[in-house]
mmCIF file of C-alpha atoms in Angstrom:
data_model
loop_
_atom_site.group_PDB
_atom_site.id
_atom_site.type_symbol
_atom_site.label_atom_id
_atom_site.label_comp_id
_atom_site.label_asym_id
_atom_site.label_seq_id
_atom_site.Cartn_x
_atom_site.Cartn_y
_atom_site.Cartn_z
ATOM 1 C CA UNK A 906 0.000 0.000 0.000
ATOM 2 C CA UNK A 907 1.166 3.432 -0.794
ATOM 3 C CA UNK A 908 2.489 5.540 2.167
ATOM 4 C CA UNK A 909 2.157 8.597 0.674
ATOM 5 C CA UNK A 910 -1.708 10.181 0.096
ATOM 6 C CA UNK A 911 -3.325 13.674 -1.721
ATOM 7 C CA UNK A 912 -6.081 14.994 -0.237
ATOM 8 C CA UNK A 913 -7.509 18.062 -1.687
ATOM 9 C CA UNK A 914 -8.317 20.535 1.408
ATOM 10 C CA UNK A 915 -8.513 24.148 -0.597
ATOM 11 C CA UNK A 916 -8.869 26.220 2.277
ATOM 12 C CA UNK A 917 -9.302 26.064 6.173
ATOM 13 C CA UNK A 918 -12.856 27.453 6.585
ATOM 14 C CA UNK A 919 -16.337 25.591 5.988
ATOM 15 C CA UNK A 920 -17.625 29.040 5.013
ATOM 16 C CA UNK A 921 -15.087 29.247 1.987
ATOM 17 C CA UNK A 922 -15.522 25.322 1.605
ATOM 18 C CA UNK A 923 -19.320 26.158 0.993
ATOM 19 C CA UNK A 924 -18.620 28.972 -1.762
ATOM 20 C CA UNK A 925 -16.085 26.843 -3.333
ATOM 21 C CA UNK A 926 -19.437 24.295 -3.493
ATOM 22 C CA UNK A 927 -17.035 21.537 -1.532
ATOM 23 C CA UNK A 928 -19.386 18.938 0.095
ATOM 24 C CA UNK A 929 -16.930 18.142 3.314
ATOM 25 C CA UNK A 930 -16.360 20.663 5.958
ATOM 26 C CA UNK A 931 -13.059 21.242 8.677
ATOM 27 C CA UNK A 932 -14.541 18.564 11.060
ATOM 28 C CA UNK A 933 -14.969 16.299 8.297
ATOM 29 C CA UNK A 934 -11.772 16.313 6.454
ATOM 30 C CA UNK A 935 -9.884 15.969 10.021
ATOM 31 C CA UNK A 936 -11.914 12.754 10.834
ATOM 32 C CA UNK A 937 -10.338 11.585 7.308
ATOM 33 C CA UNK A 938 -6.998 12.168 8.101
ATOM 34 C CA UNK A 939 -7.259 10.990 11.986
ATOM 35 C CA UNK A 940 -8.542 7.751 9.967
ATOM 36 C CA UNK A 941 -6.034 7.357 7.489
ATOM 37 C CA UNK A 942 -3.121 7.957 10.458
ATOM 38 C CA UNK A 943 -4.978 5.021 12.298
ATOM 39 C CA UNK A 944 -4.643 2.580 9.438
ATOM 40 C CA UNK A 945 -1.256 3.742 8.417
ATOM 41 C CA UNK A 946 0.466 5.754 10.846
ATOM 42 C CA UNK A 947 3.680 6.663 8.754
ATOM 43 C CA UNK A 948 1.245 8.020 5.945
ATOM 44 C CA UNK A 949 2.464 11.278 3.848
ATOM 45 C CA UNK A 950 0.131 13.521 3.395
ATOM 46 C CA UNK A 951 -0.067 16.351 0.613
ATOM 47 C CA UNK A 952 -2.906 18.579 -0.275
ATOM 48 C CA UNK A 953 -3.729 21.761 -2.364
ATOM 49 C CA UNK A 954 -4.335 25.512 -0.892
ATOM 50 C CA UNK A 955 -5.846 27.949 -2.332
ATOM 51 C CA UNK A 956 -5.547 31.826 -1.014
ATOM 52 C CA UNK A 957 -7.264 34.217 -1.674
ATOM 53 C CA UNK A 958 -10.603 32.702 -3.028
ATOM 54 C CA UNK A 959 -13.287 35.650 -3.374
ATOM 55 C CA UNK A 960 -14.841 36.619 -0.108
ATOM 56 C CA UNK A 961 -11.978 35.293 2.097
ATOM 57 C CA UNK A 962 -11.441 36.728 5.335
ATOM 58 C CA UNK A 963 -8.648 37.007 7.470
ATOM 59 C CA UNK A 964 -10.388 34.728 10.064
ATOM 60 C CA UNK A 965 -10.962 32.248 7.091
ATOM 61 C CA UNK A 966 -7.576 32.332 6.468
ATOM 62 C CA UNK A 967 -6.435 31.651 9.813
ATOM 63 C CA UNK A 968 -8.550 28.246 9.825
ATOM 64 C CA UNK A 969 -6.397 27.590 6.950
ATOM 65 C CA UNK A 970 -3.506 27.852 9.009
ATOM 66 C CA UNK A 971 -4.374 26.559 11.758
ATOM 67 C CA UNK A 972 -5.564 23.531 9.660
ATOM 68 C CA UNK A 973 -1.610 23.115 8.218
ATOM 69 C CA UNK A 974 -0.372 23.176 11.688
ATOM 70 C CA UNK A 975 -2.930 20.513 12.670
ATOM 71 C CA UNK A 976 -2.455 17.887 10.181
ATOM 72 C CA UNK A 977 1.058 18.816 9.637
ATOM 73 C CA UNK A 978 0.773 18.224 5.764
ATOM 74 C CA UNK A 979 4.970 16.812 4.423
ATOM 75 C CA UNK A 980 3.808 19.236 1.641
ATOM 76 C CA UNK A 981 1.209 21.163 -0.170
ATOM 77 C CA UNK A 982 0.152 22.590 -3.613
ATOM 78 C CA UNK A 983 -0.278 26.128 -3.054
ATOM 79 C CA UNK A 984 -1.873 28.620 -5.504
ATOM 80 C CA UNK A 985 -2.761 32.415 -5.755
ATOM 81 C CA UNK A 986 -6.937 32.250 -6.299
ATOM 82 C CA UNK A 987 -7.216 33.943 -10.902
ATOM 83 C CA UNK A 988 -10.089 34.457 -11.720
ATOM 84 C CA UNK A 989 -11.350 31.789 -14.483
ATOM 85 C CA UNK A 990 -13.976 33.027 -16.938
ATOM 86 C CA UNK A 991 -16.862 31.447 -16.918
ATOM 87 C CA UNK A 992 -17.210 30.357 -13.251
ATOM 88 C CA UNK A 993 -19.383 31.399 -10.570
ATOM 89 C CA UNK A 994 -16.331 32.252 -8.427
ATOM 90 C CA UNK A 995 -15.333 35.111 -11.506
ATOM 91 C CA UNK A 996 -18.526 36.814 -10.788
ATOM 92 C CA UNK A 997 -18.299 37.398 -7.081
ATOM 93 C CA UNK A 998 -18.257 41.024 -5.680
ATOM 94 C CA UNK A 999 -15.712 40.103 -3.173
ATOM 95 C CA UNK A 1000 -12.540 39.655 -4.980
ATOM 96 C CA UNK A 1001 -9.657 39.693 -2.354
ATOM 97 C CA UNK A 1002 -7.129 42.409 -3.506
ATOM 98 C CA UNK A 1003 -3.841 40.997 -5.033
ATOM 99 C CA UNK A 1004 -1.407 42.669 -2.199
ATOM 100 C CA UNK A 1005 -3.675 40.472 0.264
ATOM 101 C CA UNK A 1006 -3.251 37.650 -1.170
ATOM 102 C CA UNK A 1007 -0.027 37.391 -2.132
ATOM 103 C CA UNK A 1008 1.109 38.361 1.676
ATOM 104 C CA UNK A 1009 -0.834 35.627 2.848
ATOM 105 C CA UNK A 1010 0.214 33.249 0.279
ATOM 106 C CA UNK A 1011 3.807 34.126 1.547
ATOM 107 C CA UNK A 1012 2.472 33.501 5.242
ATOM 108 C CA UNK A 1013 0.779 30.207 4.016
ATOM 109 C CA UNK A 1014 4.712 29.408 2.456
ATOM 110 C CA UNK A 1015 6.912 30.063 5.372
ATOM 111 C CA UNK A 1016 4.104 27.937 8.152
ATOM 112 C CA UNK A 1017 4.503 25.001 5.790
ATOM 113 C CA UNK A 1018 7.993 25.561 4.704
ATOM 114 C CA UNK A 1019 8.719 24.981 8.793
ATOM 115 C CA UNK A 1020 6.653 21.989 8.636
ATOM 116 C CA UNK A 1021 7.834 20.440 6.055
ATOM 117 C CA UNK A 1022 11.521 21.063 7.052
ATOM 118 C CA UNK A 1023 11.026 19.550 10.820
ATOM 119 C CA UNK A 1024 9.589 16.425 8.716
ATOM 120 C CA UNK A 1025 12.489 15.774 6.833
ATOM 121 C CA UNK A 1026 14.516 16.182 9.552
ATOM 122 C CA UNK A 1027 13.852 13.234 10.748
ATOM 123 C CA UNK A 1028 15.285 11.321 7.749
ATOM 124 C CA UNK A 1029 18.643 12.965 8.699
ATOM 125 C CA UNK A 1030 21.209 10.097 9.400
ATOM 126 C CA UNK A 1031 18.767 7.199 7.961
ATOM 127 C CA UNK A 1032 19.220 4.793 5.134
ATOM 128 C CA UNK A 1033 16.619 4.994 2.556
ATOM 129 C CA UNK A 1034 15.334 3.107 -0.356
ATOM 130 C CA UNK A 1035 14.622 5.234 -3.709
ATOM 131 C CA UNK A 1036 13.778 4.713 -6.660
ATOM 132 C CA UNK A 1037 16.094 6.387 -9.151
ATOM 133 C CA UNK A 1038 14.262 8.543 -11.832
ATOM 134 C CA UNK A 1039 17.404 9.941 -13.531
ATOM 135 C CA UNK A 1040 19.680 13.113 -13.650
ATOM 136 C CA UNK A 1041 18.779 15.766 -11.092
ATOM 137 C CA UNK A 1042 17.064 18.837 -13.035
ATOM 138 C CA UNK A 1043 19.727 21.560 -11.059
ATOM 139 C CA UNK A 1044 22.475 19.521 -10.909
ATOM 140 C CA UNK A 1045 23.560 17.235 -13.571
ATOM 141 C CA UNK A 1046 26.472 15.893 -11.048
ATOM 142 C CA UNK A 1047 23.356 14.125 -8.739
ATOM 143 C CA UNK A 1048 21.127 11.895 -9.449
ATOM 144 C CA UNK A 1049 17.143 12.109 -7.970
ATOM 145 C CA UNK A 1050 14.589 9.831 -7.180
ATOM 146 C CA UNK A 1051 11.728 9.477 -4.607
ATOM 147 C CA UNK A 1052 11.366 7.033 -1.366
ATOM 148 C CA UNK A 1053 8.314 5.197 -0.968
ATOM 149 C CA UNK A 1054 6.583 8.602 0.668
ATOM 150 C CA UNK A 1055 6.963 10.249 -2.062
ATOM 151 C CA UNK A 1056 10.122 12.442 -1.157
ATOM 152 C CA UNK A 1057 12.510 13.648 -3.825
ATOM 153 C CA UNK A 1058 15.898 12.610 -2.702
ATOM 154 C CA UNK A 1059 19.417 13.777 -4.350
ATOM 155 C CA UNK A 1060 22.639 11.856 -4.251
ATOM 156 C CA UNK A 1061 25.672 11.142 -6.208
ATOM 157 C CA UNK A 1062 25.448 8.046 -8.247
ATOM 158 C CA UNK A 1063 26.175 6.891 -12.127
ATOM 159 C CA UNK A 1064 23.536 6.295 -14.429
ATOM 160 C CA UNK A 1065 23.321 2.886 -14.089
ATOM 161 C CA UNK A 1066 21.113 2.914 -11.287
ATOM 162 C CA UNK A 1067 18.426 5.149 -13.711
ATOM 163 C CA UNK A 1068 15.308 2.856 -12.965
ATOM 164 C CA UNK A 1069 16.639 1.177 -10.202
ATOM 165 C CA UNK A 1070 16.202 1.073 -6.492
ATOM 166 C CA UNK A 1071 18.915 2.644 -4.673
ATOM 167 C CA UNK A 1072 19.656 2.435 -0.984
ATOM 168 C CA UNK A 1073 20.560 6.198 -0.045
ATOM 169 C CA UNK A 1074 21.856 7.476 3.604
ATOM 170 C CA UNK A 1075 20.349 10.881 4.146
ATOM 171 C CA UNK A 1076 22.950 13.628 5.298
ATOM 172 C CA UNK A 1077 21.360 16.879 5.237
ATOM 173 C CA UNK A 1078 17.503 18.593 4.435
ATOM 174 C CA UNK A 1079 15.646 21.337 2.741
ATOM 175 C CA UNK A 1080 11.774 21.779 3.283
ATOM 176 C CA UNK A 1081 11.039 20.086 -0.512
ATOM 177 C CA UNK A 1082 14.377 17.718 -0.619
ATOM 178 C CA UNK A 1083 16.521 15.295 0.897
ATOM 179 C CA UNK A 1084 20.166 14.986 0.481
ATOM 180 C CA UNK A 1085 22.291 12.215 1.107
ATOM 181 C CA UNK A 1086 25.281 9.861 0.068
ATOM 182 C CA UNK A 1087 24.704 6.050 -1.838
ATOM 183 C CA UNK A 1088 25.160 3.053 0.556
#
């Protein structure tokens, strides 16, 4: 079974769940994720934020928050609400103003940038397998792949091991990336 899950939570607040025409709520998507920690309690989990959706509060923001430091996502999608002709989201009076939301989009980065960071920590001085996907996209001298939770991990290595599992020790983190030496 996978380890790693995507669950779609677009913002922290039933009220901007309900314009968005979602059909869970806060308590709802929490029960999900206390479930899916029960079954599997190593699980990854990623979602996708939205800021900045028409009529969003600061208070509805803040449940959006609050909701990243409760389920303590390993990473999210983020985006920057655009309007998209032809929905009923285009035609609502209460666009939020683009200085809003790109401070809290910037707000949004940093709380899960922490989070994120803290949980790859923890890989710090482990062995790991990956699967190798091929020649890292910012440096050609590393190869990258991904562990079974879906992290992107960097390491030295020849291309033979392209398509391969690879048994990695991790030596040091960023919030989106492990880096580490081949065993």
């Amino acid at each position: 079974i996978a380890k790693q899950f995507h669950l779609p939570l677009q913002s922290g607040s039933d009220r901007i769940l309900e314009l968005m025409n979602r059909k869970y709520n806060r308590d709802r998507y929490l029960d999900l994720v206390e479930y899916m920690r029960l079954k599997i309690p190593d699980i990854t989990i990623t979602t996708d934020i939205i800021v900045g959706f028409p009529g969003e509060t600061e208070e509805d923001f803040e449940m959006t928050l609050d909701m990243l430091s409760r389920v303590q996502y390993d990473n999210i999608f983020s985006f920057i609400y655009s309007k998209r002709k032809g929905t009923p989201a285009e035609k609502m009076s209460s666009q939020v103003p683009d200085d809003v939301k790109k401070e809290r989009f910037e707000r949004l980065i940093e709380l899960q940038n922490g989070i994120s960071r803290r949980k790859n920590e923890e890989y710090i001085g482990k062995t790991i397998r990956v699967l190798v996907e091929g020649r890292s996209k910012t440096d050609d001298s590393k190869l990258t792949g991904r562990n079974e939770k879906n992290r992107l991990v960097h390491f030295e290595g020849g291309d033979s091991l392209i398509g391969g599992y690879a048994d990695v020790t991790v030596e040091s983190v960023q919030p989106h990336a492990l880096f580490g030496r081949l065993v």
